[in-house]
Amino acid sequence: MRSPGRASIAARHLRTDRWWLSPAATAAGLLAFVAYSTWRAFANAHYYAAPYVSPFYSPCLADNCVPMRGGPNWALFGSWWGLSPALLILVFPLGFRLTCYYYRKAYYRSFWAAPPACAVAEPHRAYTGETRFPLLLQNLHRYFFYAALPVAGILTYDTALTFRDSHYAWGHAGLGTLVFLVNIVLIWAYTLSCHSCRHIVGGRLRHFSKHPVRYRLWTWVGRLNRRHMQLAWASLISVAVCDLYVYLLATGAFDDPRFF
Amino acid sequence: MSTYQAHFRIWRGDPGGGELTDYTVEVHDGEVVLDIVHRLQATQAPDLAVRWNCKAGKCGSCSAEINGRPRLMCMTRMSVFARDEVVTVTPMRAFPVVRDLVTDVSFNYVKAREIPAFVPPAGLGPGEYRMRQEDVDRSQEFRKCIECFLCQDTCHVVRDHEENKEAFAGPRFLMRVAELDMHPLDAAEEAGLDRRRTAQEEHGLGYCNITKCCTEVCPESIRITDNALIPLKERVVDRKYDPLVWLGKTIRRRKA
């Protein structure tokens, strides 16, 4: 910014508003989630309180999972896996969110300060963006989107299971059912509002008029896509709340209030 | 009508150097920053250089930075500032300065020339183009651009790194590539021009880290990042980084 020929202004920026507030709040929010989810993912305990299973542990892919009647037990990795089974599945939602176009903006601004805010000079001497490894891997986002679809499907199944009581009888619901319902709606809304999804369903077409169904889908996804940032945050919070709810039930902190 | 005295700080200088100069100037209800700059010219600083034209936010001439934010002077109402607030006006800081608030934006014209133009479809003459509205909606959003170059100014890729100017076309011209690549009648591919590949390899799309400052400053509210840059990145992935798309195309080509 102080290159020869440009206006000789020493200040890094001349903004007078609280430009630092947004990156600081973003960093705080993301760090809080990372700290919470790391603790819960490595804890390997208190993730099932019938009929609820924590979204961090679903599907549960190892032998060392708690048996969940009718639940998402699928011991794909057998008995050799000795660590927390959450680590096996969280790779996919983590990759989906890490390469997400919204989260990229969020962490490039708040953690890497590239740039910290618009028209505020970044502190780095050189910048190559996403042209080289490892950031070139951001282009894998659509593959994580594909992986996120079955994960969201399994979480939908888990939500259906919440219409049971603690004795596995169907036709019941409690406060947890409501928490899971809100979470799964937000998870699907975030997943389907993804920019890669928008591209895949219709964005890559040149002639919308020749593909009316895909055009309609593209406009729907586009409408959701306008809220991608809000959905990213809402679903991040809801998945943590869902897990916390199961944790509190599993540790006996309180009983699930039943509606019917 | 009420008036008050506002405190302005305006960068005065040329490529050899300059400084922020203080002015106290009268402001009337309903005025914009450009009105105040004109009043300064008329009353206190007749040699103050400023580029302007339409005063209606449509010509893109009066781009500057007001309190550190890239904005059009003619579209920045004085009512958005507190009466006792100091209003700082500087030229755009990503481009070489000519004098005072006037910058040399020829970087943008160089980049504009590097983007291959629309390739007319074979067999259609002027006046024979027919397109459905839903096919041109996307491109038409980008045609709202008034070329104020505020997006180019705020983009940190070139604003903070002069050395990237050669490799990076900037949001305005990557949007132009997207516009042409989405154009229903552009025959670039048939003519052997791969706009997606060149977006990445020649116009520096990979430098964009989608931090959305271009969208934030656009006075025409074009959703540059969501509707042009990210879709273009996805199209580049189709072309360069997605083996499934490549496989699908190869199979289809063989069947054909």
Short mmCIF file of C-alpha atoms in Angstrom, two decimals:
data_model
loop_
_atom_site.label_atom_id
_atom_site.label_comp_id
_atom_site.label_asym_id
_atom_site.label_seq_id
_atom_site.Cartn_x
_atom_site.Cartn_y
_atom_site.Cartn_z
CA MET A 1 0.00 0.00 0.00
CA ARG A 2 3.00 2.25 0.35
CA SER A 3 4.32 1.47 -3.10
CA PRO A 4 6.05 4.27 -4.98
CA GLY A 5 3.64 6.51 -6.82
CA ARG A 6 0.71 5.94 -4.49
CA ALA A 7 -0.55 8.65 -2.14
CA SER A 8 2.01 8.91 0.65
CA ILE A 9 -0.12 8.03 3.68
CA ALA A 10 1.70 6.36 6.54
CA ALA A 11 -1.34 4.94 8.35
CA ARG A 12 -2.28 1.29 7.68
CA HIS A 13 -5.85 2.45 7.40
CA LEU A 14 -7.96 5.51 8.06
CA ARG A 15 -11.14 3.75 9.09
CA THR A 16 -12.90 5.30 12.04
CA ASP A 17 -15.53 2.62 12.64
CA ARG A 18 -15.04 -0.48 14.83
CA TRP A 19 -13.74 -2.60 11.94
CA TRP A 20 -11.98 -4.95 14.37
CA LEU A 21 -15.20 -6.02 16.05
CA SER A 22 -16.37 -8.42 13.34
CA PRO A 23 -13.08 -10.39 12.95
CA ALA A 24 -12.65 -10.45 16.74
CA ALA A 25 -16.17 -11.78 17.31
CA THR A 26 -15.71 -14.33 14.53
CA ALA A 27 -12.42 -15.52 16.01
CA ALA A 28 -13.96 -15.80 19.47
CA GLY A 29 -16.95 -17.76 18.16
CA LEU A 30 -14.88 -20.16 16.10
CA LEU A 31 -12.34 -20.69 18.89
CA ALA A 32 -15.12 -21.42 21.37
CA PHE A 33 -16.57 -24.03 19.04
CA VAL A 34 -13.16 -25.58 18.31
CA ALA A 35 -12.40 -25.84 22.05
CA TYR A 36 -15.81 -27.35 22.86
CA SER A 37 -15.86 -29.80 19.95
CA THR A 38 -12.28 -30.93 20.57
CA TRP A 39 -13.11 -31.71 24.19
CA ARG A 40 -16.27 -33.58 23.21
CA ALA A 41 -14.73 -35.42 20.27
CA PHE A 42 -11.84 -36.78 22.37
CA ALA A 43 -13.96 -37.44 25.47
CA ASN A 44 -15.41 -40.70 24.08
CA ALA A 45 -18.10 -40.69 26.75
CA HIS A 46 -21.60 -39.38 27.51
CA TYR A 47 -22.70 -39.26 23.89
CA TYR A 48 -25.78 -41.46 24.16
CA ALA A 49 -28.83 -41.01 26.33
CA ALA A 50 -31.66 -43.08 24.88
CA PRO A 51 -33.19 -42.16 22.51
CA TYR A 52 -30.74 -39.35 21.73
CA VAL A 53 -27.31 -39.75 20.16
CA SER A 54 -24.90 -36.85 19.90
CA PRO A 55 -24.37 -35.63 16.32
CA PHE A 56 -20.61 -35.71 17.02
CA TYR A 57 -20.75 -39.51 17.30
CA SER A 58 -23.15 -40.37 14.52
CA PRO A 59 -22.71 -42.62 12.66
CA CYS A 60 -20.56 -44.49 15.18
CA LEU A 61 -18.09 -46.42 13.05
CA ALA A 62 -16.06 -48.54 15.51
CA ASP A 63 -16.56 -51.53 17.79
CA ASN A 64 -15.92 -49.46 20.88
CA CYS A 65 -19.15 -47.48 20.40
CA VAL A 66 -21.93 -47.64 22.96
CA PRO A 67 -24.66 -49.99 21.60
CA MET A 68 -27.62 -47.84 20.53
CA ARG A 69 -30.82 -49.78 19.94
CA GLY A 70 -31.90 -49.07 16.39
CA GLY A 71 -29.30 -46.35 16.38
CA PRO A 72 -26.44 -45.46 14.06
CA ASN A 73 -24.00 -48.21 15.09
CA TRP A 74 -21.99 -49.31 12.07
CA ALA A 75 -18.68 -50.89 13.10
CA LEU A 76 -16.99 -50.29 9.78
CA PHE A 77 -13.59 -49.93 11.45
CA GLY A 78 -13.97 -53.00 13.66
CA SER A 79 -12.14 -53.40 16.93
CA TRP A 80 -8.69 -52.09 15.98
CA TRP A 81 -9.81 -48.50 16.37
CA GLY A 82 -9.04 -47.60 19.96
CA LEU A 83 -9.54 -43.84 19.92
CA SER A 84 -12.78 -41.93 20.15
CA PRO A 85 -15.12 -42.99 17.29
CA ALA A 86 -16.12 -39.34 16.86
CA LEU A 87 -12.78 -38.71 15.20
CA LEU A 88 -13.69 -41.08 12.36
CA ILE A 89 -16.80 -39.20 11.30
CA LEU A 90 -16.00 -35.61 12.28
CA VAL A 91 -13.36 -35.45 9.54
CA PHE A 92 -16.13 -35.00 6.98
CA PRO A 93 -18.15 -32.15 8.51
CA LEU A 94 -14.86 -30.56 9.54
CA GLY A 95 -13.58 -30.71 5.96
CA PHE A 96 -16.90 -29.42 4.65
CA ARG A 97 -16.80 -26.41 6.93
CA LEU A 98 -13.07 -25.78 6.59
CA THR A 99 -13.33 -25.53 2.80
CA CYS A 100 -16.70 -23.73 2.86
CA TYR A 101 -16.62 -20.39 1.03
CA TYR A 102 -18.14 -18.58 4.00
CA TYR A 103 -15.80 -20.07 6.61
CA ARG A 104 -12.84 -19.35 4.36
CA LYS A 105 -13.77 -15.68 4.41
CA ALA A 106 -14.27 -15.88 8.17
CA TYR A 107 -10.93 -17.42 9.07
CA TYR A 108 -8.89 -15.65 6.42
CA ARG A 109 -10.10 -12.40 7.93
CA SER A 110 -10.15 -13.22 11.61
CA PHE A 111 -7.18 -15.56 12.02
CA TRP A 112 -4.90 -14.84 9.08
CA ALA A 113 -5.70 -11.13 8.74
CA ALA A 114 -5.68 -11.40 4.95
CA PRO A 115 -7.20 -8.85 5.16
CA PRO A 116 -8.48 -8.21 8.71
CA ALA A 117 -11.15 -5.90 7.26
CA CYS A 118 -11.79 -4.08 4.01
CA ALA A 119 -9.24 -1.35 3.30
CA VAL A 120 -7.22 -2.31 6.37
CA ALA A 121 -3.72 -3.35 5.35
CA GLU A 122 -2.75 -6.94 5.99
CA PRO A 123 0.50 -7.59 7.85
CA HIS A 124 2.00 -10.12 5.40
CA ARG A 125 4.91 -9.34 3.14
CA ALA A 126 3.82 -11.65 0.35
CA TYR A 127 0.51 -13.14 -0.70
CA THR A 128 -0.26 -16.01 -3.06
CA GLY A 129 -3.85 -16.70 -2.05
CA GLU A 130 -5.23 -20.06 -3.08
CA THR A 131 -2.81 -20.60 -5.93
CA ARG A 132 -0.52 -23.07 -4.14
CA PHE A 133 -0.55 -26.09 -1.87
CA PRO A 134 -2.03 -26.36 0.74
CA LEU A 135 -4.69 -23.73 0.01
CA LEU A 136 -5.11 -25.15 -3.47
CA LEU A 137 -6.92 -27.98 -1.67
CA GLN A 138 -9.81 -25.60 -1.00
CA ASN A 139 -10.94 -26.69 -4.45
CA LEU A 140 -11.96 -30.02 -2.89
CA HIS A 141 -14.99 -28.34 -1.32
CA ARG A 142 -17.49 -30.10 -3.57
CA TYR A 143 -16.21 -33.52 -2.46
CA PHE A 144 -16.80 -32.60 1.15
CA PHE A 145 -20.24 -31.43 0.09
CA TYR A 146 -20.91 -34.87 -1.40
CA ALA A 147 -19.73 -36.45 1.89
CA ALA A 148 -21.88 -34.07 3.92
CA LEU A 149 -25.07 -35.33 2.25
CA PRO A 150 -25.05 -38.88 3.72
CA VAL A 151 -23.92 -37.50 7.08
CA ALA A 152 -26.93 -35.16 7.07
CA GLY A 153 -29.06 -38.15 6.04
CA ILE A 154 -27.88 -40.14 9.06
CA LEU A 155 -28.50 -37.19 11.37
CA THR A 156 -32.03 -37.06 9.93
CA TYR A 157 -32.43 -40.72 10.86
CA ASP A 158 -31.18 -39.92 14.38
CA THR A 159 -33.78 -37.17 14.59
CA ALA A 160 -36.49 -39.63 13.61
CA LEU A 161 -35.29 -41.90 16.44
CA THR A 162 -35.92 -39.11 18.94
CA PHE A 163 -39.65 -39.73 18.51
CA ARG A 164 -39.17 -42.68 20.86
CA ASP A 165 -39.00 -42.63 24.63
CA SER A 166 -36.14 -43.95 26.77
CA HIS A 167 -37.67 -47.45 26.53
CA TYR A 168 -37.61 -47.24 22.73
CA ALA A 169 -41.39 -47.02 22.35
CA TRP A 170 -42.42 -44.94 19.32
CA GLY A 171 -44.81 -42.03 19.25
CA HIS A 172 -43.23 -39.91 21.97
CA ALA A 173 -41.39 -36.62 22.01
CA GLY A 174 -39.50 -34.54 24.50
CA LEU A 175 -37.60 -31.28 24.59
CA GLY A 176 -34.66 -33.14 23.03
CA THR A 177 -36.83 -34.02 20.02
CA LEU A 178 -37.38 -30.31 19.46
CA VAL A 179 -33.65 -29.57 19.83
CA PHE A 180 -32.82 -32.31 17.30
CA LEU A 181 -35.51 -31.11 14.88
CA VAL A 182 -34.20 -27.55 14.88
CA ASN A 183 -30.67 -28.86 14.44
CA ILE A 184 -31.45 -31.08 11.47
CA VAL A 185 -33.39 -28.33 9.70
CA LEU A 186 -30.41 -26.00 10.12
CA ILE A 187 -27.92 -28.69 9.06
CA TRP A 188 -29.85 -29.35 5.84
CA ALA A 189 -30.35 -25.65 5.17
CA TYR A 190 -26.62 -24.99 5.61
CA THR A 191 -25.64 -28.01 3.49
CA LEU A 192 -28.01 -27.19 0.64
CA SER A 193 -27.16 -23.48 0.66
CA CYS A 194 -23.53 -24.35 -0.13
CA HIS A 195 -22.00 -22.60 -3.12
CA SER A 196 -20.81 -25.93 -4.56
CA CYS A 197 -24.36 -27.27 -4.30
CA ARG A 198 -25.61 -24.19 -6.13
CA HIS A 199 -23.10 -24.83 -8.88
CA ILE A 200 -23.83 -28.55 -9.14
CA VAL A 201 -27.61 -28.26 -9.27
CA GLY A 202 -27.59 -25.66 -12.03
CA GLY A 203 -24.87 -23.04 -11.80
CA ARG A 204 -22.63 -24.85 -14.24
CA LEU A 205 -25.26 -24.65 -17.00
CA ARG A 206 -25.06 -22.07 -19.72
CA HIS A 207 -28.67 -22.34 -20.89
CA PHE A 208 -31.12 -22.41 -18.02
CA SER A 209 -34.00 -22.36 -20.50
CA LYS A 210 -33.07 -25.86 -21.68
CA HIS A 211 -33.09 -27.26 -18.13
CA PRO A 212 -36.19 -25.85 -16.37
CA VAL A 213 -36.07 -28.25 -13.43
CA ARG A 214 -32.43 -27.58 -12.67
CA TYR A 215 -33.07 -23.86 -13.15
CA ARG A 216 -35.83 -24.02 -10.55
CA LEU A 217 -33.55 -25.92 -8.17
CA TRP A 218 -30.79 -23.38 -8.78
CA THR A 219 -33.10 -20.48 -7.89
CA TRP A 220 -34.17 -22.25 -4.67
CA VAL A 221 -30.61 -22.98 -3.66
CA GLY A 222 -29.71 -19.41 -4.61
CA ARG A 223 -32.31 -18.07 -2.21
CA LEU A 224 -30.89 -20.22 0.58
CA ASN A 225 -27.37 -19.30 -0.48
CA ARG A 226 -28.03 -15.63 0.33
CA ARG A 227 -28.28 -16.76 3.98
CA HIS A 228 -25.25 -19.05 3.88
CA MET A 229 -23.34 -17.12 6.52
CA GLN A 230 -26.27 -17.02 8.94
CA LEU A 231 -26.96 -20.70 8.33
CA ALA A 232 -23.29 -21.56 8.88
CA TRP A 233 -23.39 -19.96 12.31
CA ALA A 234 -26.86 -21.19 13.24
CA SER A 235 -26.04 -24.79 12.34
CA LEU A 236 -22.67 -24.60 14.10
CA ILE A 237 -24.38 -23.45 17.29
CA SER A 238 -27.26 -25.90 16.96
CA VAL A 239 -24.99 -28.91 16.55
CA ALA A 240 -23.06 -27.88 19.67
CA VAL A 241 -26.30 -27.33 21.61
CA CYS A 242 -27.55 -30.74 20.47
CA ASP A 243 -24.38 -32.41 21.70
CA LEU A 244 -24.47 -30.49 24.97
CA TYR A 245 -28.07 -31.54 25.50
CA VAL A 246 -27.14 -35.21 25.11
CA TYR A 247 -24.12 -34.72 27.38
CA LEU A 248 -26.26 -33.19 30.12
CA LEU A 249 -28.80 -36.03 29.87
CA ALA A 250 -26.10 -38.69 29.81
CA THR A 251 -24.35 -37.28 32.87
CA GLY A 252 -27.66 -37.07 34.72
CA ALA A 253 -27.55 -33.30 35.06
CA PHE A 254 -31.28 -33.18 34.30
CA ASP A 255 -34.10 -35.29 32.87
CA ASP A 256 -35.48 -34.77 29.42
CA PRO A 257 -38.85 -32.98 29.77
CA ARG A 258 -41.37 -35.12 27.88
CA PHE A 259 -44.22 -33.61 25.84
CA PHE A 260 -46.08 -36.85 25.17
CA MET B 1 -32.65 24.42 6.10
CA SER B 2 -29.88 24.00 8.65
CA THR B 3 -26.20 24.51 8.06
CA TYR B 4 -23.14 23.69 10.10
CA GLN B 5 -19.38 23.88 9.87
CA ALA B 6 -17.75 20.51 9.16
CA HIS B 7 -14.14 19.56 9.72
CA PHE B 8 -12.59 17.96 6.64
CA ARG B 9 -9.13 16.46 6.17
CA ILE B 10 -8.22 16.05 2.53
CA TRP B 11 -5.07 14.50 1.15
CA ARG B 12 -3.24 17.06 -0.97
CA GLY B 13 -0.17 16.12 -2.94
CA ASP B 14 1.28 14.36 -5.94
CA PRO B 15 3.53 11.33 -6.61
CA GLY B 16 6.40 13.20 -4.95
CA GLY B 17 4.59 13.43 -1.60
CA GLY B 18 1.72 15.04 0.18
CA GLU B 19 -0.20 15.29 3.42
CA LEU B 20 -3.65 15.51 4.95
CA THR B 21 -4.77 19.14 5.00
CA ASP B 22 -7.43 20.44 7.37
CA TYR B 23 -10.38 22.51 6.24
CA THR B 24 -13.45 23.88 7.97
CA VAL B 25 -16.30 24.16 5.51
CA GLU B 26 -20.00 24.87 5.50
CA VAL B 27 -22.43 21.98 5.01
CA HIS B 28 -26.11 22.26 4.11
CA ASP B 29 -28.89 19.72 4.56
CA GLY B 30 -29.03 17.00 1.91
CA GLU B 31 -25.49 17.46 0.65
CA VAL B 32 -23.02 14.74 -0.25
CA VAL B 33 -19.25 14.67 0.18
CA LEU B 34 -18.69 15.70 -3.42
CA ASP B 35 -20.75 18.88 -2.82
CA ILE B 36 -18.43 19.77 0.03
CA VAL B 37 -15.33 19.12 -2.06
CA HIS B 38 -16.80 21.43 -4.72
CA ARG B 39 -17.48 24.09 -2.08
CA LEU B 40 -13.88 23.84 -0.98
CA GLN B 41 -12.77 24.31 -4.57
CA ALA B 42 -15.03 27.33 -4.88
CA THR B 43 -14.05 29.00 -1.62
CA GLN B 44 -10.73 27.85 -0.18
CA ALA B 45 -8.77 25.53 -2.45
CA PRO B 46 -9.27 26.40 -6.13
CA ASP B 47 -6.38 24.12 -7.11
CA LEU B 48 -7.83 21.01 -5.42
CA ALA B 49 -7.89 18.25 -8.03
CA VAL B 50 -10.90 15.94 -8.09
CA ARG B 51 -12.35 13.75 -10.84
CA TRP B 52 -16.13 13.79 -11.14
CA ASN B 53 -18.83 13.80 -13.74
CA CYS B 54 -22.46 12.73 -13.25
CA LYS B 55 -23.06 13.38 -9.52
CA ALA B 56 -25.60 10.56 -9.67
CA GLY B 57 -23.59 7.41 -8.92
CA LYS B 58 -23.63 6.26 -12.51
CA CYS B 59 -20.37 7.38 -14.09
CA GLY B 60 -17.97 5.91 -11.53
CA SER B 61 -15.63 8.92 -11.67
CA CYS B 62 -15.58 10.27 -8.12
CA SER B 63 -14.19 7.17 -6.38
CA ALA B 64 -12.17 7.98 -3.29
CA GLU B 65 -11.72 6.81 0.28
CA ILE B 66 -13.85 8.50 2.89
CA ASN B 67 -12.88 7.82 6.49
CA GLY B 68 -10.80 4.97 5.16
CA ARG B 69 -13.60 3.28 3.21
CA PRO B 70 -13.65 3.14 -0.59
CA ARG B 71 -16.78 5.00 -1.70
CA LEU B 72 -18.22 7.26 -4.36
CA MET B 73 -18.09 10.86 -3.12
CA CYS B 74 -21.34 11.69 -4.88
CA MET B 75 -23.18 8.87 -3.13
CA THR B 76 -21.92 9.51 0.39
CA ARG B 77 -24.38 11.68 2.23
CA MET B 78 -23.04 14.06 4.84
CA SER B 79 -25.91 12.97 7.09
CA VAL B 80 -24.13 9.64 7.74
CA PHE B 81 -21.47 11.50 9.73
CA ALA B 82 -21.90 13.10 13.13
CA ARG B 83 -21.66 16.88 12.88
CA ASP B 84 -18.53 16.98 15.02
CA GLU B 85 -16.89 14.08 13.19
CA VAL B 86 -13.74 14.70 11.17
CA VAL B 87 -14.30 13.55 7.59
CA THR B 88 -11.10 12.33 5.97
CA VAL B 89 -10.99 12.08 2.19
CA THR B 90 -8.06 10.48 0.37
CA PRO B 91 -7.51 9.23 -3.15
CA MET B 92 -7.85 5.49 -3.80
CA ARG B 93 -4.79 3.96 -2.22
CA ALA B 94 -4.31 1.01 -4.57
CA PHE B 95 -3.46 3.16 -7.59
CA PRO B 96 -0.74 5.70 -8.34
CA VAL B 97 -1.81 9.22 -7.48
CA VAL B 98 -1.85 11.95 -10.13
CA ARG B 99 -2.69 14.85 -7.84
CA ASP B 100 -4.82 15.33 -4.73
CA LEU B 101 -7.87 13.08 -5.10
CA VAL B 102 -7.15 12.02 -8.67
CA THR B 103 -5.53 8.65 -9.29
CA ASP B 104 -4.15 6.97 -12.38
CA VAL B 105 -6.45 3.99 -12.94
CA SER B 106 -4.80 2.81 -16.16
CA PHE B 107 -3.98 -0.52 -14.46
CA ASN B 108 -7.65 -1.33 -14.97
CA TYR B 109 -7.60 -0.50 -18.65
CA VAL B 110 -4.58 -2.75 -19.15
CA LYS B 111 -6.41 -5.58 -17.41
CA ALA B 112 -9.57 -4.93 -19.43
CA ARG B 113 -7.63 -5.37 -22.64
CA GLU B 114 -6.26 -8.72 -21.44
CA ILE B 115 -9.76 -10.26 -21.28
CA PRO B 116 -10.71 -11.72 -24.68
CA ALA B 117 -13.88 -10.10 -25.95
CA PHE B 118 -17.24 -11.77 -26.62
CA VAL B 119 -16.88 -14.29 -29.44
CA PRO B 120 -19.87 -14.00 -31.81
CA PRO B 121 -21.63 -17.29 -32.59
CA ALA B 122 -21.16 -18.65 -36.11
CA GLY B 123 -24.06 -18.20 -38.48
CA LEU B 124 -25.74 -15.35 -36.65
CA GLY B 125 -25.47 -11.78 -37.81
CA PRO B 126 -26.00 -8.59 -35.82
CA GLY B 127 -29.66 -8.32 -34.87
CA GLU B 128 -30.23 -12.05 -35.11
CA TYR B 129 -29.23 -12.91 -31.53
CA ARG B 130 -32.12 -14.38 -29.55
CA MET B 131 -31.78 -15.21 -25.87
CA ARG B 132 -34.19 -16.18 -23.12
CA GLN B 133 -34.30 -13.80 -20.17
CA GLU B 134 -33.41 -16.53 -17.65
CA ASP B 135 -30.28 -17.27 -19.70
CA VAL B 136 -29.00 -13.70 -19.54
CA ASP B 137 -30.09 -12.75 -16.02
CA ARG B 138 -26.75 -13.66 -14.52
CA SER B 139 -24.68 -11.74 -17.06
CA GLN B 140 -26.98 -8.73 -16.82
CA GLU B 141 -26.28 -8.32 -13.13
CA PHE B 142 -22.62 -7.85 -13.96
CA ARG B 143 -23.48 -5.35 -16.70
CA LYS B 144 -24.62 -2.96 -13.96
CA CYS B 145 -20.95 -2.29 -13.26
CA ILE B 146 -20.13 1.42 -13.59
CA GLU B 147 -16.37 0.81 -13.53
CA CYS B 148 -15.72 2.97 -10.51
CA PHE B 149 -12.89 0.52 -9.65
CA LEU B 150 -13.69 0.63 -5.95
CA CYS B 151 -13.61 -3.18 -5.93
CA GLN B 152 -10.17 -3.12 -7.52
CA ASP B 153 -9.08 -0.53 -4.97
CA THR B 154 -10.25 -2.46 -1.93
CA CYS B 155 -9.05 -5.89 -3.05
CA HIS B 156 -6.13 -6.67 -0.77
CA VAL B 157 -4.48 -8.85 -3.41
CA VAL B 158 -3.30 -5.74 -5.26
CA ARG B 159 -3.93 -3.06 -2.65
CA ASP B 160 -1.42 -4.58 -0.22
CA HIS B 161 0.80 -6.30 -2.79
CA GLU B 162 1.84 -4.20 -5.75
CA GLU B 163 3.79 -7.21 -7.07
CA ASN B 164 0.53 -9.10 -7.69
CA LYS B 165 -0.76 -6.55 -10.17
CA GLU B 166 0.81 -8.33 -13.09
CA ALA B 167 -0.71 -11.72 -12.31
CA PHE B 168 -4.11 -10.67 -10.94
CA ALA B 169 -6.88 -9.08 -13.00
CA GLY B 170 -8.92 -8.05 -9.94
CA PRO B 171 -12.59 -8.63 -9.13
CA ARG B 172 -13.96 -6.32 -11.80
CA PHE B 173 -12.29 -8.20 -14.62
CA LEU B 174 -12.73 -11.67 -13.20
CA MET B 175 -16.39 -10.73 -13.10
CA ARG B 176 -16.08 -9.89 -16.80
CA VAL B 177 -14.67 -13.38 -17.45
CA ALA B 178 -17.59 -14.87 -15.49
CA GLU B 179 -20.05 -12.73 -17.44
CA LEU B 180 -18.72 -14.00 -20.75
CA ASP B 181 -18.43 -17.60 -19.59
CA MET B 182 -22.09 -17.52 -18.53
CA HIS B 183 -23.20 -15.73 -21.69
CA PRO B 184 -25.59 -18.02 -23.62
CA LEU B 185 -24.20 -17.05 -27.01
CA ASP B 186 -20.49 -16.63 -26.35
CA ALA B 187 -18.70 -18.98 -28.74
CA ALA B 188 -15.28 -18.82 -27.11
CA GLU B 189 -15.10 -22.57 -26.51
CA GLU B 190 -15.95 -23.35 -30.12
CA ALA B 191 -13.20 -20.95 -31.13
CA GLY B 192 -10.69 -22.80 -28.94
CA LEU B 193 -10.66 -20.28 -26.10
CA ASP B 194 -11.04 -21.84 -22.65
CA ARG B 195 -12.20 -18.97 -20.43
CA ARG B 196 -12.21 -21.14 -17.29
CA ARG B 197 -8.65 -22.28 -17.68
CA THR B 198 -7.44 -18.77 -18.52
CA ALA B 199 -9.33 -17.33 -15.53
CA GLN B 200 -7.08 -19.40 -13.30
CA GLU B 201 -3.87 -19.47 -15.30
CA GLU B 202 -3.78 -16.01 -16.87
CA HIS B 203 -6.05 -13.77 -14.84
CA GLY B 204 -5.12 -14.99 -11.36
CA LEU B 205 -8.45 -16.22 -10.02
CA GLY B 206 -6.56 -18.38 -7.52
CA TYR B 207 -5.32 -15.24 -5.75
CA CYS B 208 -8.87 -14.39 -4.73
CA ASN B 209 -9.55 -15.66 -1.23
CA ILE B 210 -13.21 -14.62 -1.35
CA THR B 211 -13.08 -12.24 1.59
CA LYS B 212 -15.88 -10.26 -0.06
CA CYS B 213 -14.51 -6.73 0.22
CA CYS B 214 -15.31 -6.18 -3.45
CA THR B 215 -18.96 -6.97 -2.74
CA GLU B 216 -18.98 -4.74 0.35
CA VAL B 217 -17.85 -1.64 -1.52
CA CYS B 218 -19.77 -2.07 -4.78
CA PRO B 219 -22.03 1.00 -5.20
CA GLU B 220 -24.23 -0.97 -7.60
CA SER B 221 -24.72 -3.75 -5.03
CA ILE B 222 -23.51 -6.39 -7.46
CA ARG B 223 -22.92 -9.62 -5.56
CA ILE B 224 -19.48 -9.96 -7.10
CA THR B 225 -18.20 -12.72 -4.84
CA ASP B 226 -21.32 -14.90 -4.61
CA ASN B 227 -22.52 -14.53 -8.18
CA ALA B 228 -19.31 -14.09 -10.18
CA LEU B 229 -16.12 -15.09 -8.39
CA ILE B 230 -17.31 -18.20 -6.54
CA PRO B 231 -19.26 -19.56 -9.55
CA LEU B 232 -16.15 -18.92 -11.63
CA LYS B 233 -14.01 -20.77 -9.09
CA GLU B 234 -16.46 -23.68 -9.28
CA ARG B 235 -16.24 -23.63 -13.07
CA VAL B 236 -12.46 -23.72 -12.81
CA VAL B 237 -12.76 -26.74 -10.49
CA ASP B 238 -14.91 -28.40 -13.18
CA ARG B 239 -12.17 -27.80 -15.70
CA LYS B 240 -9.01 -28.37 -13.70
CA TYR B 241 -9.55 -30.14 -10.40
CA ASP B 242 -12.55 -32.44 -10.64
CA PRO B 243 -11.72 -35.88 -12.10
CA LEU B 244 -15.39 -36.91 -12.00
CA VAL B 245 -16.41 -34.06 -14.30
CA TRP B 246 -13.52 -34.92 -16.61
CA LEU B 247 -14.56 -38.60 -16.65
CA GLY B 248 -18.19 -37.75 -17.36
CA LYS B 249 -17.26 -35.50 -20.24
CA THR B 250 -14.88 -38.06 -21.71
CA ILE B 251 -17.53 -40.80 -21.61
CA ARG B 252 -20.12 -38.49 -23.15
CA ARG B 253 -17.70 -37.46 -25.89
CA ARG B 254 -16.99 -41.11 -26.73
CA LYS B 255 -20.69 -41.94 -26.90
CA ALA B 256 -21.23 -39.00 -29.20
#
